[in-house]
Every structure is written in structure tokens, then in C-alpha cells.
PDB file of C-alpha atoms in Angstrom:
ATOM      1  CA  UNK A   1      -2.234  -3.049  -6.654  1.00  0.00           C
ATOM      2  CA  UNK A   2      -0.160  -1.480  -3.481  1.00  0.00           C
ATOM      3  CA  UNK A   3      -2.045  -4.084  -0.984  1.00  0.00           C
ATOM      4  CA  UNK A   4      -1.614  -6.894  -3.522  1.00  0.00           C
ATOM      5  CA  UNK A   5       2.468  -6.267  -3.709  1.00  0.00           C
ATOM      6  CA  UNK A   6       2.668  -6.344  -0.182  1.00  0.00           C
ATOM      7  CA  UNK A   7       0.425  -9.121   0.983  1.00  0.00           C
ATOM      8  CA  UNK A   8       2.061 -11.804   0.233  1.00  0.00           C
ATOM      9  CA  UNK A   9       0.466 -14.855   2.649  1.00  0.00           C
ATOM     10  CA  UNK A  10      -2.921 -15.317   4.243  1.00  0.00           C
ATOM     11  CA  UNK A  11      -2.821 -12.326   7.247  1.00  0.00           C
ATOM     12  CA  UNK A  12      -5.624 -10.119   8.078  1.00  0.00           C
ATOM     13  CA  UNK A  13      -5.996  -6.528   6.584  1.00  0.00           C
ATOM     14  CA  UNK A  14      -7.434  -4.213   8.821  1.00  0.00           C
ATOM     15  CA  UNK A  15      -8.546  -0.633   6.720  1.00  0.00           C
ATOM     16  CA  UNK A  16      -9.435   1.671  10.001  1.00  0.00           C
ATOM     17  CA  UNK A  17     -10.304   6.015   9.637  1.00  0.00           C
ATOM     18  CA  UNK A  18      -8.340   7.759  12.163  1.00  0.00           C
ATOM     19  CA  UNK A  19     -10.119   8.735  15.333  1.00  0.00           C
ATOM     20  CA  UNK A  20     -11.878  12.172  15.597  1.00  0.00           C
ATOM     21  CA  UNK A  21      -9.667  15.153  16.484  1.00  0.00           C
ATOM     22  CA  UNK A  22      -9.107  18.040  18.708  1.00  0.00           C
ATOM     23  CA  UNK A  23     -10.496  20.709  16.386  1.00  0.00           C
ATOM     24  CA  UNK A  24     -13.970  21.564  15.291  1.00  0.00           C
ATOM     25  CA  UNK A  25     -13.599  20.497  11.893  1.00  0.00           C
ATOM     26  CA  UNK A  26     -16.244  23.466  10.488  1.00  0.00           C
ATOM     27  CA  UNK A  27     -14.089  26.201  11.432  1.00  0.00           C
ATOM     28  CA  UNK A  28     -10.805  25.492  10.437  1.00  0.00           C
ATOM     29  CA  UNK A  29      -9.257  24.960   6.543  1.00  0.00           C
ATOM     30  CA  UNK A  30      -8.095  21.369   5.476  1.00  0.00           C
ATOM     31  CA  UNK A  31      -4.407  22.247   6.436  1.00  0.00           C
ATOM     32  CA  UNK A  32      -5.340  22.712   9.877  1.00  0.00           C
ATOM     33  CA  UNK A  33      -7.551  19.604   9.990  1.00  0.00           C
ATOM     34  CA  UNK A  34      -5.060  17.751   8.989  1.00  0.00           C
ATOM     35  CA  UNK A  35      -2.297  18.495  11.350  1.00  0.00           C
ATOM     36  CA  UNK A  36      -4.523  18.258  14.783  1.00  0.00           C
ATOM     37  CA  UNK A  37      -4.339  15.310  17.438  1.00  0.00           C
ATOM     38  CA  UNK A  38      -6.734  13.251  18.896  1.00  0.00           C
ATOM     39  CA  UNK A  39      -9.240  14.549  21.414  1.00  0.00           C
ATOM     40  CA  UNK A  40     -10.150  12.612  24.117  1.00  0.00           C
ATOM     41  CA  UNK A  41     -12.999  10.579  22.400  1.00  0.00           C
ATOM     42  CA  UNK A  42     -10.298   9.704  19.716  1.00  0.00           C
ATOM     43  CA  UNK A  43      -7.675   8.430  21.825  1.00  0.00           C
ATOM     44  CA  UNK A  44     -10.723   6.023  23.141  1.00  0.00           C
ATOM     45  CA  UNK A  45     -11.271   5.178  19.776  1.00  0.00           C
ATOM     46  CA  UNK A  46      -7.219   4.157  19.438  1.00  0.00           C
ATOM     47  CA  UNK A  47      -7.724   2.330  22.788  1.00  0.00           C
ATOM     48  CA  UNK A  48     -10.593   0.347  21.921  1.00  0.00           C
ATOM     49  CA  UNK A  49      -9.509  -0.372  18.108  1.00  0.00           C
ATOM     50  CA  UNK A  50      -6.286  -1.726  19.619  1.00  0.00           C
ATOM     51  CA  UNK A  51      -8.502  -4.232  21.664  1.00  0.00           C
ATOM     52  CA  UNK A  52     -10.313  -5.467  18.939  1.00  0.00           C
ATOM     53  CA  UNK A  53      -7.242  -5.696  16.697  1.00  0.00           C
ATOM     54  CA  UNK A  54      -5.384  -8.037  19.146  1.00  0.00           C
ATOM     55  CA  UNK A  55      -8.908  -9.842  19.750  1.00  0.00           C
ATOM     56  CA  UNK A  56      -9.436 -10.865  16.514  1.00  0.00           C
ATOM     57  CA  UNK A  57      -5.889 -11.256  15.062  1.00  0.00           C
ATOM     58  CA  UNK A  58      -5.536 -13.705  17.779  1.00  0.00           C
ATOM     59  CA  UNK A  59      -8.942 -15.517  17.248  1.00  0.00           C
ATOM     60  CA  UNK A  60      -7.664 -15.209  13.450  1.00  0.00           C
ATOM     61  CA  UNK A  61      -4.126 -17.260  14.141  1.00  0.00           C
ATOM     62  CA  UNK A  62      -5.917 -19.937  16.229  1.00  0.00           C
ATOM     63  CA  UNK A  63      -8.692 -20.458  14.112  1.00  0.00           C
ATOM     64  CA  UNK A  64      -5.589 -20.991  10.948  1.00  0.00           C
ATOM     65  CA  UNK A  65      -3.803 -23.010  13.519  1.00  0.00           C
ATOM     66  CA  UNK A  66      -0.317 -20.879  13.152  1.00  0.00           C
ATOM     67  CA  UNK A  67       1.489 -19.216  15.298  1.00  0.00           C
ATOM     68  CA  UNK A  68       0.498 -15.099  15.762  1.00  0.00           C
ATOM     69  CA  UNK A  69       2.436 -12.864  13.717  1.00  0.00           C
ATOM     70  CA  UNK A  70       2.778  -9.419  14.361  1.00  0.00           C
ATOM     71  CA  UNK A  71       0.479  -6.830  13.628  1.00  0.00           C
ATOM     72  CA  UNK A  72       1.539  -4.546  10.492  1.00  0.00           C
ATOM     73  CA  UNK A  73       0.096  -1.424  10.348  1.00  0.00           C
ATOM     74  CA  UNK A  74       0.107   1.052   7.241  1.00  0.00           C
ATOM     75  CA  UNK A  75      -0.826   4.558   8.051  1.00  0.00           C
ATOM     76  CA  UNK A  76      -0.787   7.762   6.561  1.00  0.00           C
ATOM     77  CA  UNK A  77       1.623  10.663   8.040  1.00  0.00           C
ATOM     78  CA  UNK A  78      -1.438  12.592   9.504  1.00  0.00           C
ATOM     79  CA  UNK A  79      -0.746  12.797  13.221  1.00  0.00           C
ATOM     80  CA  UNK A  80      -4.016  11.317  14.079  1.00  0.00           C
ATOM     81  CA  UNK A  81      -3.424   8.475  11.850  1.00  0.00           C
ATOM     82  CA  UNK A  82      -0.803   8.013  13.795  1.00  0.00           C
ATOM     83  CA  UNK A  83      -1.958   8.563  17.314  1.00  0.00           C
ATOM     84  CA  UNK A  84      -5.087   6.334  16.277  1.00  0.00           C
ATOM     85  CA  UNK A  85      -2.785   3.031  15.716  1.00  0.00           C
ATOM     86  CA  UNK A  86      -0.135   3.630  18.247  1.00  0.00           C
ATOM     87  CA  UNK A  87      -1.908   1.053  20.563  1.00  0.00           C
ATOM     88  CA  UNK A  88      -1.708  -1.662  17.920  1.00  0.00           C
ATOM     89  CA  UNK A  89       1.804  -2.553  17.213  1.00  0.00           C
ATOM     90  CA  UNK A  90       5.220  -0.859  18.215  1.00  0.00           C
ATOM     91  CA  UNK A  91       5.760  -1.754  14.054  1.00  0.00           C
ATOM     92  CA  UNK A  92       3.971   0.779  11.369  1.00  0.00           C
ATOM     93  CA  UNK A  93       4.935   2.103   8.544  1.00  0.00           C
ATOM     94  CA  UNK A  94       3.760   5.788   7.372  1.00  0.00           C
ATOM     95  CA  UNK A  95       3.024   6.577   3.816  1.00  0.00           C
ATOM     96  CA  UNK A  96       2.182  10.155   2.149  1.00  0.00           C
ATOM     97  CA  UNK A  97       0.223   7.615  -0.838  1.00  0.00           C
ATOM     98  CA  UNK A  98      -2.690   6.948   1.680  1.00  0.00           C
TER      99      UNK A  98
END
């Protein structure tokens, strides 16, 4: 129902996992987990998924013969949600429900 409220138009929805982080996930608690930063193979991953973003958002527009919009990105407050979509847009939106 959340996606549905806010999508109102035809725009691509991109669901992405944030990238892997700088802790070894099997020896620290979930708090901990939760709070690290990207390691170096993550911030790849937030290079890269910023190239395909723009790749096929703009193959999307020209394909539906509009104009590109920008990209909208939801994310949760973890800071390697965060990190991971920083290379997308300059516009996101972070939300303690995802």
C-alpha cells in the first residue's frame, strides 16, 4: 500500500539491498551491523548500481518518449543504505518503515 500511495504515474521502481559493510557480520550483534559503512567492495557496489540506475532510467524515458525525470530514491536510515544510493540522485528520502 506505501508504494501504491506514492506512485502515482508510470516511473520505474528500483528495490536495491544495501551494499556489504565494513564489519564481519558473524562477530558482531545486529546493533552493530546495523550502524557500519560500506567497505570498499560496497562502495563499488554504490558505484556500479548508480551506473545502471542512470542506464536504464534513461533507456526507460526514451523508450516512453518523455522527458527524464529525476531519480527518487527511498531508503532506510541505515548508514549503508545510505552510502549505497548516494551515487544515484542528490534527492532521497530516508524512512525508519523500511
Amino acid at each position: 500500500p506505501f508504494m501504491m500511495a506514492i506512485h502515482i504515474g508510470a516511473r520505474p521502481i528500483w528495490l536495491v539491498r544495501a551494499g556489504s559493510g565494513e564489519v564481519d557480520s558473524q562477530s558482531l550483534g545486529e546493533g552493530e551491523r546495523m550502524l557500519s559503512h560500506l567497505s570498499a567492495a560496497g562502495e563499488h557496489f554504490a558505484c556500479s548500481l548508480a551506473a545502471f540506475i542512470d542506464e536504464r532510467s534513461e533507456r526507460y524515458w526514451n523508450k516512453a518518449g518523455k522527458e527524464k525525470e529525476p531519480t527518487f530514491v527511498l531508503t532506510s536510515t541505515m548508514p549503508r543504505s545510505v552510502e549505497s544510493v548516494c551515487h544515484v540522485t542528490d534527492s532521497h528520502e530516508q524512512t525508519a518503515a523500511l
